[in-house]
mmCIF file of C-alpha atoms in Angstrom:
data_model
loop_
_atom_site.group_PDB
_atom_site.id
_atom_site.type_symbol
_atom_site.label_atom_id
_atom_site.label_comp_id
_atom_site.label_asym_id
_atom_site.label_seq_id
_atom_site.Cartn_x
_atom_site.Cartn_y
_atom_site.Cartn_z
ATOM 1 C CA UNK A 1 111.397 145.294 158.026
ATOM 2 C CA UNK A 2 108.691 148.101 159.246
ATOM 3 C CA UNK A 3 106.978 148.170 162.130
ATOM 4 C CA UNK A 4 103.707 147.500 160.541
ATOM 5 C CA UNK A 5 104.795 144.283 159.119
ATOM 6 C CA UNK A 6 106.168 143.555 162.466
ATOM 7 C CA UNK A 7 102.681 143.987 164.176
ATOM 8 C CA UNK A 8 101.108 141.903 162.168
ATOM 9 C CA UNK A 9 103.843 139.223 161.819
ATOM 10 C CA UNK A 10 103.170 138.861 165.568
ATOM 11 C CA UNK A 11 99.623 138.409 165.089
ATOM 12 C CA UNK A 12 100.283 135.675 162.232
ATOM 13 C CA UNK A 13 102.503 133.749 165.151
ATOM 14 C CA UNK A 14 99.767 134.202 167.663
ATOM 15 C CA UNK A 15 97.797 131.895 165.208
ATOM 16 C CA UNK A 16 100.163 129.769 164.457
ATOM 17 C CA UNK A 17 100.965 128.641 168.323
ATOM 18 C CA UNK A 18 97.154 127.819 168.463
ATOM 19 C CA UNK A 19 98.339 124.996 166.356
ATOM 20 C CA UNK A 20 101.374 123.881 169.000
ATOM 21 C CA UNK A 21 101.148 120.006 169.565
ATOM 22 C CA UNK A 22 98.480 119.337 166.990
ATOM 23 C CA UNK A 23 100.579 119.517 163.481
ATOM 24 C CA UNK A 24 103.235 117.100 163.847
ATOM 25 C CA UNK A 25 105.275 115.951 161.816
ATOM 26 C CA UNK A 26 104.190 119.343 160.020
ATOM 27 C CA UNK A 27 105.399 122.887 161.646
ATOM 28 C CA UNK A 28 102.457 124.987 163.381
ATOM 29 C CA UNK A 29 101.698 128.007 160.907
ATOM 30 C CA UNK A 30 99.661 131.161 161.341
ATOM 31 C CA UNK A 31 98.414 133.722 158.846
ATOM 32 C CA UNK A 32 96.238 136.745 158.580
ATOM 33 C CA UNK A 33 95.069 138.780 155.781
ATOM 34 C CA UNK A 34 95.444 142.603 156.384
ATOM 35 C CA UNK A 35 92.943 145.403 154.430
ATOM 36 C CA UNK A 36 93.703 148.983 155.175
ATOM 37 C CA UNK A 37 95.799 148.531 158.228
ATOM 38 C CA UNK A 38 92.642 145.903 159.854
ATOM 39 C CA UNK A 39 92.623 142.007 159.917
ATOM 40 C CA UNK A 40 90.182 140.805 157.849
ATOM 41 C CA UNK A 41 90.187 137.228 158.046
ATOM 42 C CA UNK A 42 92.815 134.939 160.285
ATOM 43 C CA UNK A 43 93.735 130.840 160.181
ATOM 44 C CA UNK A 44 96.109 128.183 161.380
ATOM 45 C CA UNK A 45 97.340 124.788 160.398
ATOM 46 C CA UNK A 46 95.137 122.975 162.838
ATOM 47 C CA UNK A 47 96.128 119.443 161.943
ATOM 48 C CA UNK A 48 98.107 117.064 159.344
ATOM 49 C CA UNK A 49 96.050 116.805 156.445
ATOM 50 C CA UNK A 50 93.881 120.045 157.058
ATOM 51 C CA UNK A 51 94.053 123.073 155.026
ATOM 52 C CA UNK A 52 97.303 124.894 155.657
ATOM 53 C CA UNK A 53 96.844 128.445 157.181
ATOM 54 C CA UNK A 54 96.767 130.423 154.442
ATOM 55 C CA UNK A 55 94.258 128.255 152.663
ATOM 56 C CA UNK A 56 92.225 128.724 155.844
ATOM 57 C CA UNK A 57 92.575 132.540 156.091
ATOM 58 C CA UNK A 58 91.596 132.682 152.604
ATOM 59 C CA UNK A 59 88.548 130.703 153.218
ATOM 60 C CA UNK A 60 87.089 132.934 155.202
ATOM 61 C CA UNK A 61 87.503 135.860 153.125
ATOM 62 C CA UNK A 62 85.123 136.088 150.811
ATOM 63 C CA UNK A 63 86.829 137.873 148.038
ATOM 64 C CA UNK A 64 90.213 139.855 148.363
ATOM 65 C CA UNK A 65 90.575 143.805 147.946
ATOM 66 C CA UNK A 66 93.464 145.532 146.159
ATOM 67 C CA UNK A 67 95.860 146.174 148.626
ATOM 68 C CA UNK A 68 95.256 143.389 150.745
ATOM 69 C CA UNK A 69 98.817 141.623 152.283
ATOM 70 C CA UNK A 70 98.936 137.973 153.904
ATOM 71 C CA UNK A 71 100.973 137.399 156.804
ATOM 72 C CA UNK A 72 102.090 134.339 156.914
ATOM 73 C CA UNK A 73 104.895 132.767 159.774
ATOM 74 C CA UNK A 74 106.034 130.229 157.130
ATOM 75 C CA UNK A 75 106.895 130.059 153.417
ATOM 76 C CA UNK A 76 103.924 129.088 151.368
ATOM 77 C CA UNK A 77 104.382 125.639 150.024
ATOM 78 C CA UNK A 78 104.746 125.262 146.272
ATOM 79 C CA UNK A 79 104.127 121.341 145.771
ATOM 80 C CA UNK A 80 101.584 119.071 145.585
ATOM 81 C CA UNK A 81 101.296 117.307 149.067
ATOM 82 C CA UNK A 82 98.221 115.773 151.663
ATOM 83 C CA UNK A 83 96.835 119.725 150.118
ATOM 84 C CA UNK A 84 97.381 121.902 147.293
ATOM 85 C CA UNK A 85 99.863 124.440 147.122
ATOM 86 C CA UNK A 86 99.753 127.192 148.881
ATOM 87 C CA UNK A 87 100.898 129.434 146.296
ATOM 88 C CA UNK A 88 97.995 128.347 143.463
ATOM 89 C CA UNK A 89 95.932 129.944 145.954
ATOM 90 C CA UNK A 90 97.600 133.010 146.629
ATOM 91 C CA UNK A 91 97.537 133.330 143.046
ATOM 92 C CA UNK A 92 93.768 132.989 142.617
ATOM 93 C CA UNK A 93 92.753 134.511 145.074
ATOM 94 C CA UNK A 94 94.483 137.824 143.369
ATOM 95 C CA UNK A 95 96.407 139.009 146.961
ATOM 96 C CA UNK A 96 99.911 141.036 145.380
ATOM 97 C CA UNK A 97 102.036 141.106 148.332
ATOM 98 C CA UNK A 98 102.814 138.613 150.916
ATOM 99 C CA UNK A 99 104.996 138.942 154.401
ATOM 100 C CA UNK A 100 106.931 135.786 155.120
ATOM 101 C CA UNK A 101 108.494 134.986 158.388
ATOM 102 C CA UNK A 102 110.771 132.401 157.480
ATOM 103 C CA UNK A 103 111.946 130.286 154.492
ATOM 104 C CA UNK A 104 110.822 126.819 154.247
ATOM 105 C CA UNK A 105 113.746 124.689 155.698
ATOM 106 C CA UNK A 106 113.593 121.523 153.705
ATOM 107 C CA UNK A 107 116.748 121.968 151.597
ATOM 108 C CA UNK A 108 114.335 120.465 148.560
ATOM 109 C CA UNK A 109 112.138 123.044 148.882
ATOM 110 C CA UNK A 110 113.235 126.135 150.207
ATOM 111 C CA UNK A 111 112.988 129.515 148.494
ATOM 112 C CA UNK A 112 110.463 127.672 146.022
ATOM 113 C CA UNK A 113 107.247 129.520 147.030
ATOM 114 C CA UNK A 114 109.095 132.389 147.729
ATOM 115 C CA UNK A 115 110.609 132.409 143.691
ATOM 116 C CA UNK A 116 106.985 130.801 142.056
ATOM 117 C CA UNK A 117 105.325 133.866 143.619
ATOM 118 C CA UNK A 118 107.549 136.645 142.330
ATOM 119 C CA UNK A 119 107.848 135.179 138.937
ATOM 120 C CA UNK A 120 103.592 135.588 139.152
ATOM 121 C CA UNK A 121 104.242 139.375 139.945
ATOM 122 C CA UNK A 122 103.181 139.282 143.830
ATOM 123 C CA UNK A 123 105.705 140.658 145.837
ATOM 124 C CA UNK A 124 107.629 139.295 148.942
ATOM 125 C CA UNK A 125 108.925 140.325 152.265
ATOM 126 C CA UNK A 126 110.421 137.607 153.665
ATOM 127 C CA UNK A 127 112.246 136.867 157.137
ATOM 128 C CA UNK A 128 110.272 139.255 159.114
ATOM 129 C CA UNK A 129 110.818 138.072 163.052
ATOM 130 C CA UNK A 130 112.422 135.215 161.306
ATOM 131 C CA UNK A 131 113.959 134.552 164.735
ATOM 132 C CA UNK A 132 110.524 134.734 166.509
ATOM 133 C CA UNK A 133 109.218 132.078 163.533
ATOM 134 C CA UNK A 134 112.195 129.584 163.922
ATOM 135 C CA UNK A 135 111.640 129.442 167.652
ATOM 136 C CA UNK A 136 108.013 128.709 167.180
ATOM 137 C CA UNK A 137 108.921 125.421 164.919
ATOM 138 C CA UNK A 138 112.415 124.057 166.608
ATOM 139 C CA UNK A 139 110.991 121.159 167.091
ATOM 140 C CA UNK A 140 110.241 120.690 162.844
ATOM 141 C CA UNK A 141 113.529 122.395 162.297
ATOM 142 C CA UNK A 142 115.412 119.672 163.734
ATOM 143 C CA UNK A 143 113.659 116.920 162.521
ATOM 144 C CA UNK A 144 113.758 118.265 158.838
ATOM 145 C CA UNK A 145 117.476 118.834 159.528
ATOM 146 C CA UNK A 146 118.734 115.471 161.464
ATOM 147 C CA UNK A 147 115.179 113.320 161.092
ATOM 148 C CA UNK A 148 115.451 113.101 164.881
ATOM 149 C CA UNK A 149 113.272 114.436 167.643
ATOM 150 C CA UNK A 150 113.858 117.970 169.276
ATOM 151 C CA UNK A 151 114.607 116.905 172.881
ATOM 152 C CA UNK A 152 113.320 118.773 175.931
ATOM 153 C CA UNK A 153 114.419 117.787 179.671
ATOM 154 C CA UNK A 154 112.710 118.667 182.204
ATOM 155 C CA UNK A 155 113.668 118.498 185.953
ATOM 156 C CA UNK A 156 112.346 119.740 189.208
ATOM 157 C CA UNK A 157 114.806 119.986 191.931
ATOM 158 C CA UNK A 158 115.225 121.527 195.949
ATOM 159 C CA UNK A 159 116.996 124.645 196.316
ATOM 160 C CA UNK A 160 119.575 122.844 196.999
ATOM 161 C CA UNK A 161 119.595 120.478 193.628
ATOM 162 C CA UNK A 162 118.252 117.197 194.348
ATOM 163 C CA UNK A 163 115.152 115.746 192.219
ATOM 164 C CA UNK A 164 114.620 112.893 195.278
ATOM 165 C CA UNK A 165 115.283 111.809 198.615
ATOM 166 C CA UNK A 166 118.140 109.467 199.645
ATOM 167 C CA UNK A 167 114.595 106.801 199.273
ATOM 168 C CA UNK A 168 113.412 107.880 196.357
ATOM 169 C CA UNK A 169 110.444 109.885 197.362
ATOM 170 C CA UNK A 170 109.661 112.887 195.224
ATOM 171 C CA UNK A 171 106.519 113.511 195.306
ATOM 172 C CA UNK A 172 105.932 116.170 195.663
ATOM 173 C CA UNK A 173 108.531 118.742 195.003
ATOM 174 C CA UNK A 174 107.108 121.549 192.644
ATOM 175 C CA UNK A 175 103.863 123.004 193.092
ATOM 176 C CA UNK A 176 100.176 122.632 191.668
ATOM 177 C CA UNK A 177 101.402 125.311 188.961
ATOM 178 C CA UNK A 178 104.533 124.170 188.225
ATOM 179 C CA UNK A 179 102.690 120.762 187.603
ATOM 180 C CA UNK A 180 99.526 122.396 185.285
ATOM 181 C CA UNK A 181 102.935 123.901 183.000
ATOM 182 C CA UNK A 182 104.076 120.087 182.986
ATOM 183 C CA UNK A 183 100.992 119.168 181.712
ATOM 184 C CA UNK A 184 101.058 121.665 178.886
ATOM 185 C CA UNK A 185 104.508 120.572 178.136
ATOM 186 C CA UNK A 186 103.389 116.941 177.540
ATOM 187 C CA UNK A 187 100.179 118.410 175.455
ATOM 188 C CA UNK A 188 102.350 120.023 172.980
ATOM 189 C CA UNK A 189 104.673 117.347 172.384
ATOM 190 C CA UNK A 190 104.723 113.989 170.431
ATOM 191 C CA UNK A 191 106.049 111.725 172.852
ATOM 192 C CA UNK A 192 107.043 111.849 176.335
ATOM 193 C CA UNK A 193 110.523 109.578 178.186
ATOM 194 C CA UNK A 194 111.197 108.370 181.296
ATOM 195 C CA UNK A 195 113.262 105.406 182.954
ATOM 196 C CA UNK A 196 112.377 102.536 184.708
ATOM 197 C CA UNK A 197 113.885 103.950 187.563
ATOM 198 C CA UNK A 198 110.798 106.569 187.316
ATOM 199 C CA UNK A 199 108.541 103.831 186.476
ATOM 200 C CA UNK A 200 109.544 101.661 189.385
ATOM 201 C CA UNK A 201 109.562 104.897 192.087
ATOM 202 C CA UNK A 202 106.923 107.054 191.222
ATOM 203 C CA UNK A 203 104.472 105.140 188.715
ATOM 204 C CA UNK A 204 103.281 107.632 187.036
ATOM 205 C CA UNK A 205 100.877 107.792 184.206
ATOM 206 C CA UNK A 206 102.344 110.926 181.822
ATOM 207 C CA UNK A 207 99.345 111.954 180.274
ATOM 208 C CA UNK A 208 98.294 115.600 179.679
ATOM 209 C CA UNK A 209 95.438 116.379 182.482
ATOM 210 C CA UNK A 210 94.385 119.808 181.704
ATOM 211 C CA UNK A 211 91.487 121.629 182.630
ATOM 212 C CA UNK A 212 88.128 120.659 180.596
ATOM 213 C CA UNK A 213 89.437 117.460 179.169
ATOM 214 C CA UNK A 214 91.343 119.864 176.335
ATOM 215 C CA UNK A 215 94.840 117.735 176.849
ATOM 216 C CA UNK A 216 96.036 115.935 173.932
ATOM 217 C CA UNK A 217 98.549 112.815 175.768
ATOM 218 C CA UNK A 218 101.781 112.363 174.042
ATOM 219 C CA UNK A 219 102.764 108.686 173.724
ATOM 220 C CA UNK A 220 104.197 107.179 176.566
ATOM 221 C CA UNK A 221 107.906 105.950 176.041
ATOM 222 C CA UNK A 222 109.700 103.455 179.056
ATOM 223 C CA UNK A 223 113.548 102.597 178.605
ATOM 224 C CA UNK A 224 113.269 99.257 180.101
ATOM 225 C CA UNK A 225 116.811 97.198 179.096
ATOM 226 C CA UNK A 226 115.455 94.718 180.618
ATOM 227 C CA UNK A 227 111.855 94.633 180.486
ATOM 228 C CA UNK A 228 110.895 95.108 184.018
ATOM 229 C CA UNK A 229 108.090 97.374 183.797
ATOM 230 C CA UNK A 230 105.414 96.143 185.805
ATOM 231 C CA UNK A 231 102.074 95.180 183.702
ATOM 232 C CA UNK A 232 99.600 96.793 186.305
ATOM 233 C CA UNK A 233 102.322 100.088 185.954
ATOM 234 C CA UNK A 234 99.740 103.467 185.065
ATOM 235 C CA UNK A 235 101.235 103.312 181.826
ATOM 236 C CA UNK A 236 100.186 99.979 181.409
ATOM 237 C CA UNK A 237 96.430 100.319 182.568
ATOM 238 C CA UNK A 238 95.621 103.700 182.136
ATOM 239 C CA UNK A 239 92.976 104.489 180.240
ATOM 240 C CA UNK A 240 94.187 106.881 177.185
ATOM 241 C CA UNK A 241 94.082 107.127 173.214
ATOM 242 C CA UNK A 242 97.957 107.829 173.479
ATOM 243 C CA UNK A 243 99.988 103.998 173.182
ATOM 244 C CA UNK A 244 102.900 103.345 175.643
ATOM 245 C CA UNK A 245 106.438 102.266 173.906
ATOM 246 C CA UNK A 246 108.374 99.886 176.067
ATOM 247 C CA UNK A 247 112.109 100.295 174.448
ATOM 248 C CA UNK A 248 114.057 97.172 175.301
ATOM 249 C CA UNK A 249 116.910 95.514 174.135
ATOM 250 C CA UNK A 250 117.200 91.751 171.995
ATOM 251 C CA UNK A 251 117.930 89.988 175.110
ATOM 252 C CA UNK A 252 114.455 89.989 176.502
ATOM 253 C CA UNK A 253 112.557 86.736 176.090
ATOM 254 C CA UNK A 254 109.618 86.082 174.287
ATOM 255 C CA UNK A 255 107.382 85.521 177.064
ATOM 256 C CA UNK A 256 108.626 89.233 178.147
ATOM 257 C CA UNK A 257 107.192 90.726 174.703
ATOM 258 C CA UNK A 258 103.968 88.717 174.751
ATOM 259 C CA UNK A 259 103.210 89.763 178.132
ATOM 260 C CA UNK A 260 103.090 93.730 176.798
ATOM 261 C CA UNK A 261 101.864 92.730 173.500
ATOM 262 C CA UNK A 262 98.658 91.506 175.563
ATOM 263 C CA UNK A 263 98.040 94.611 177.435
ATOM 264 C CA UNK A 264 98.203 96.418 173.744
ATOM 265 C CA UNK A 265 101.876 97.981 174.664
ATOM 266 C CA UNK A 266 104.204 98.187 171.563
ATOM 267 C CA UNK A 267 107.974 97.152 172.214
ATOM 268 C CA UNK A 268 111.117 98.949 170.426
ATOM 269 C CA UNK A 269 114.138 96.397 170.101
ATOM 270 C CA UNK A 270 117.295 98.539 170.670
ATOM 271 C CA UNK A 271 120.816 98.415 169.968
ATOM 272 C CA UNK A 272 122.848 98.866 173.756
ATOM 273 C CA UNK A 273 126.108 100.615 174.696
ATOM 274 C CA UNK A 274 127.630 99.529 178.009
ATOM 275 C CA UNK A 275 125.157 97.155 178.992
ATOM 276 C CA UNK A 276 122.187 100.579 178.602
ATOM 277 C CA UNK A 277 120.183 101.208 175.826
ATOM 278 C CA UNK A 278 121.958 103.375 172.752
ATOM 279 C CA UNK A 279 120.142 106.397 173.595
ATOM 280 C CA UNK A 280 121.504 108.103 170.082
ATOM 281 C CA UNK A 281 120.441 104.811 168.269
ATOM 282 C CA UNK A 282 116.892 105.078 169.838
ATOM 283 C CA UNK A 283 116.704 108.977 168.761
ATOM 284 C CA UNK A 284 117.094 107.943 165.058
ATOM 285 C CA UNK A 285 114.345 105.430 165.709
ATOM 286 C CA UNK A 286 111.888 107.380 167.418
ATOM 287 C CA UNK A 287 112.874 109.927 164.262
ATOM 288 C CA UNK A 288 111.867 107.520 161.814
ATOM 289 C CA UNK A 289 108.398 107.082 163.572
ATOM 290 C CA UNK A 290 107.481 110.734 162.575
ATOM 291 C CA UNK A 291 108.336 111.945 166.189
ATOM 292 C CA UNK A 292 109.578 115.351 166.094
ATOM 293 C CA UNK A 293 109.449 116.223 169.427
ATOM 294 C CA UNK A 294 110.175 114.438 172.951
ATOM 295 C CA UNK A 295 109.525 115.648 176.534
ATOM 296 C CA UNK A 296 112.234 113.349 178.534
ATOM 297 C CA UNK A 297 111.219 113.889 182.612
ATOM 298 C CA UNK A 298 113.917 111.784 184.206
ATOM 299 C CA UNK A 299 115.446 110.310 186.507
ATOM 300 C CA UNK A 300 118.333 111.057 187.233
ATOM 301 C CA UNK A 301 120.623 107.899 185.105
ATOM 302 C CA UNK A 302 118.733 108.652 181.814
ATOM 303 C CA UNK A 303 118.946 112.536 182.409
ATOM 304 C CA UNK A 304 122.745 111.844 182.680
ATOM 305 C CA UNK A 305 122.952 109.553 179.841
ATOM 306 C CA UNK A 306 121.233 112.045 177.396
ATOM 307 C CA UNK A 307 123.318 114.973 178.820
ATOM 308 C CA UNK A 308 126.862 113.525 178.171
ATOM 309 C CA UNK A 309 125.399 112.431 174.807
ATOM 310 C CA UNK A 310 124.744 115.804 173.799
ATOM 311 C CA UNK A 311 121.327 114.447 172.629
ATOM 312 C CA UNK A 312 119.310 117.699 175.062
ATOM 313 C CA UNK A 313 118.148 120.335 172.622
ATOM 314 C CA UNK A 314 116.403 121.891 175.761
ATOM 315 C CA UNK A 315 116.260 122.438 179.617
ATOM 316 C CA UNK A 316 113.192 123.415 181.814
ATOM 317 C CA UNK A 317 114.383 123.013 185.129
ATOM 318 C CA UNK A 318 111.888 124.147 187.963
ATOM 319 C CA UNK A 319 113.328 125.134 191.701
ATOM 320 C CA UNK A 320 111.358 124.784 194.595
ATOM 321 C CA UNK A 321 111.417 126.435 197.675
ATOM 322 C CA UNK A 322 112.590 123.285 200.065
ATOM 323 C CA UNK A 323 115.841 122.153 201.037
ATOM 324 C CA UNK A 324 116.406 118.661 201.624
ATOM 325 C CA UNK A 325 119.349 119.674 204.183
ATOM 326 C CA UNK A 326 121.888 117.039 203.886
ATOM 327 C CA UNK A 327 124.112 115.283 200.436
ATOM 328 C CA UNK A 328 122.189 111.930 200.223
ATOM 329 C CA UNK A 329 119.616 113.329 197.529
ATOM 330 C CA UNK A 330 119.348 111.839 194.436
ATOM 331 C CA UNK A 331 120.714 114.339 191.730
ATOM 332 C CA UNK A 332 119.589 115.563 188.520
ATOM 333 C CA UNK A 333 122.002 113.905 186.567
ATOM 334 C CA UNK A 334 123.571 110.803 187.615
ATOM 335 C CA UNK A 335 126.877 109.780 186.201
ATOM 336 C CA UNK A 336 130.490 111.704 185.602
ATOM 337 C CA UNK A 337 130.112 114.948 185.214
ATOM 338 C CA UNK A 338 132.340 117.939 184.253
ATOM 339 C CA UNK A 339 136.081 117.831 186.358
ATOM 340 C CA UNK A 340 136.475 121.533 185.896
ATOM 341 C CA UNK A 341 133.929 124.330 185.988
ATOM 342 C CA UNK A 342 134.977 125.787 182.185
ATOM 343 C CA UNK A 343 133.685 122.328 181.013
ATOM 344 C CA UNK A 344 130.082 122.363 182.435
ATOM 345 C CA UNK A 345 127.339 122.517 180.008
ATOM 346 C CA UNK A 346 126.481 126.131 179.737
ATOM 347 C CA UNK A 347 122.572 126.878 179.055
ATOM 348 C CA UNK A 348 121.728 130.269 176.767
ATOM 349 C CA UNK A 349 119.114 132.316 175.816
ATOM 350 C CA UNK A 350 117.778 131.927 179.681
ATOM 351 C CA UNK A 351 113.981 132.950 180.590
ATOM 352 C CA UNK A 352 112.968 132.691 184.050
ATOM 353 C CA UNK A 353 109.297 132.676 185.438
ATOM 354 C CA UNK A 354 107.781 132.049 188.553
ATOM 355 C CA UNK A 355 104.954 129.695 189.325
ATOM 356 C CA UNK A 356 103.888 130.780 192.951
ATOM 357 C CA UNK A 357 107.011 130.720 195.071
ATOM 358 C CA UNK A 358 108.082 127.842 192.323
ATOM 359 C CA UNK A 359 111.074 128.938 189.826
ATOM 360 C CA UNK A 360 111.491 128.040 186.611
ATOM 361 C CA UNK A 361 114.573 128.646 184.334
ATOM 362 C CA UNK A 362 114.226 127.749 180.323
ATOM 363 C CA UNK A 363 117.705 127.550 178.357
ATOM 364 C CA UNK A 364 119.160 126.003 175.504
ATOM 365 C CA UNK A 365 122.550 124.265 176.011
ATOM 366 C CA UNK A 366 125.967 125.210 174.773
ATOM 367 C CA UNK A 367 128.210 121.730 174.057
ATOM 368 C CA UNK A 368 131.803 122.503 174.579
ATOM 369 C CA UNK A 369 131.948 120.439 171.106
ATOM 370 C CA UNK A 370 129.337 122.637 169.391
#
């Protein structure tokens, strides 16, 4: 790996994350076409059924050079899908040596566009920032790995750990900036989880509001066990292209689905576990609706639930400046937790960041059975 492949790997990925939240269930992909040591042309996969991104950098080229080299963050694809292949128009296009960040990971299909281009004479760097790539596309990793979603929790808590008063109130702890990132969070992914708890104490609406109308709203997921969501509840009545998912179990009467089924809300019948939804059950059904990525933001019992399940791929967990001064709070995580301190949940790979006098601290958890 040089440095000059490195450069313009990076530029390839700043393409690709133009792409974040609009692909799914395909990975976000950038690519740029390099002529003497200058971009020449640039593209991304934009959406699902659009041109992949090197069809779209080669599209606005309008004829190649010898010596041009495409950067490209993912493997060029080598069947016959929603668009040609990749590679049949690497091949016409008469570019000789592509830069690959990282190998397709479909088992079915990886290494093919790598192989189908070097038998064709082009040659091929591959896994440059291959680290870099992977992080971009966890969320498509997983999924094309487990056919589940990629699961992000997100918390905001006092400096002295609680998400809510002894009441219930919570609103609001973070500030306006810590908020806009929660909006960006819930732009970028497919769907977006909370409890009824949440629904019940805060009413929220969990759309996207970002500046100019530019926020895409993920669908709208309740775990109701027993269908108490109320039917004038935000998520009910507010107005948004994104549907709401009420996931219940087979318990609920009729007269409890027709009631949603009115206001245009789908319901999920789920299997339960200890009188609560089957949180593990419901990931492998949300998988099989093509959702490859899931924002969960609480309360505290489903936070628990999906933390002793192991079923958290992700933490963002925001600290605020305030201390609610006293141990009747309402925690992060509700339920059992670890008896000894060498069997908590340990997060890696930690980035912190401020938001105004806000913290927030990113990490990936480490399962004592992983």
């Amino acid at each position: 790996m040089n440095d000059i492949d490195v450069k313009f790997m990076k530029q390839a990925l700043r393409e690709a994350r133009k792409g974040l939240g609009r692909t799914s269930p395909n990975p976000a992909v950038g690519a740029v076409i390099v002529r003497r040591g200058e971009v020449v042309a640039r593209g991304y996969h934009r959406r699902a059924g659009l041109p992949h991104a090197e069809a779209e950098a080669l599209n606005r080229l309008e004829k190649t050079s010898p010596g041009d080299s495409l950067y490209v963050t993912l493997e060029p694809c080598n069947h016959l899908g929603r668009t040609p292949p990749c590679t049949q128009a690497i091949l016409k296009s008469g570019i000789k040596r592509v830069v690959i960040g990282m190998k397709d990971p479909n088992p079915m299909v990886a290494g093919g566009g790598c192989e189908f281009l070097k038998e064709h004479g082009i040659e091929v760097v591959a896994n440059v920032l291959e680290t870099e790539c992977r992080r971009l596309n966890e969320d498509f990793l997983k999924f094309v790995a487990l056919g589940r979603p990629f699961v992000i929790a997100k918390s905001a808590l006092t400096m002295d750990g609680w998400i809510a008063t002894s009441s219930g109130h919570s609103q609001w702890i973070t500030n306006d900036k810590s908020r806009q990132f929660v909006h960006r969070l819930r732009d970028r992914v497919d769907a977006v989880m909370v409890g009824i708890g949440t629904v019940l104490a805060d009413d929220p609406s969990l759309t996207a509001r970002l500046p100019k109308e530019k926020g895409r709203d993920p669908l709208r997921i309740i775990v109701d066990t027993h269908l108490r969501t109320p039917v004038n509840a935000k998520v009910i009545t507010h107005d948004s292209p994104a549907g709401t998912l009420i996931v219940t179990c087979e318990d609920a009467g009729l007269e409890d689905y027709e009631r949603f089924r009115a206001k245009g809300v789908s319901t999920l019948v789920c299997p339960t576990r200890a009188g609560k939804i089957d949180l593990a059950a419901l990931m492998s059904k949300l998988g099989e609706m093509s959702i490859t990525s899931l924002l969960v933001e609480g309360g505290a019992s489903i936070t628990g639930s999906m933390l002793r399940e192991r079923l958290i791929d992700k933490f963002y967990i925001f600290k605020a400046p305030k201390l609610l001064g006293g141990d009747d709070g309402i925690p992060m995580a509700a339920g059992p937790g670890a008896k000894r301190m060498d069997e908590c949940v340990i997060l890696k790979e930690i980035k912190v960041r401020r938001f105004g006098d806000d913290i927030l601290i990113r990490g990936y958890p480490v399962y004592l059975d992983s």
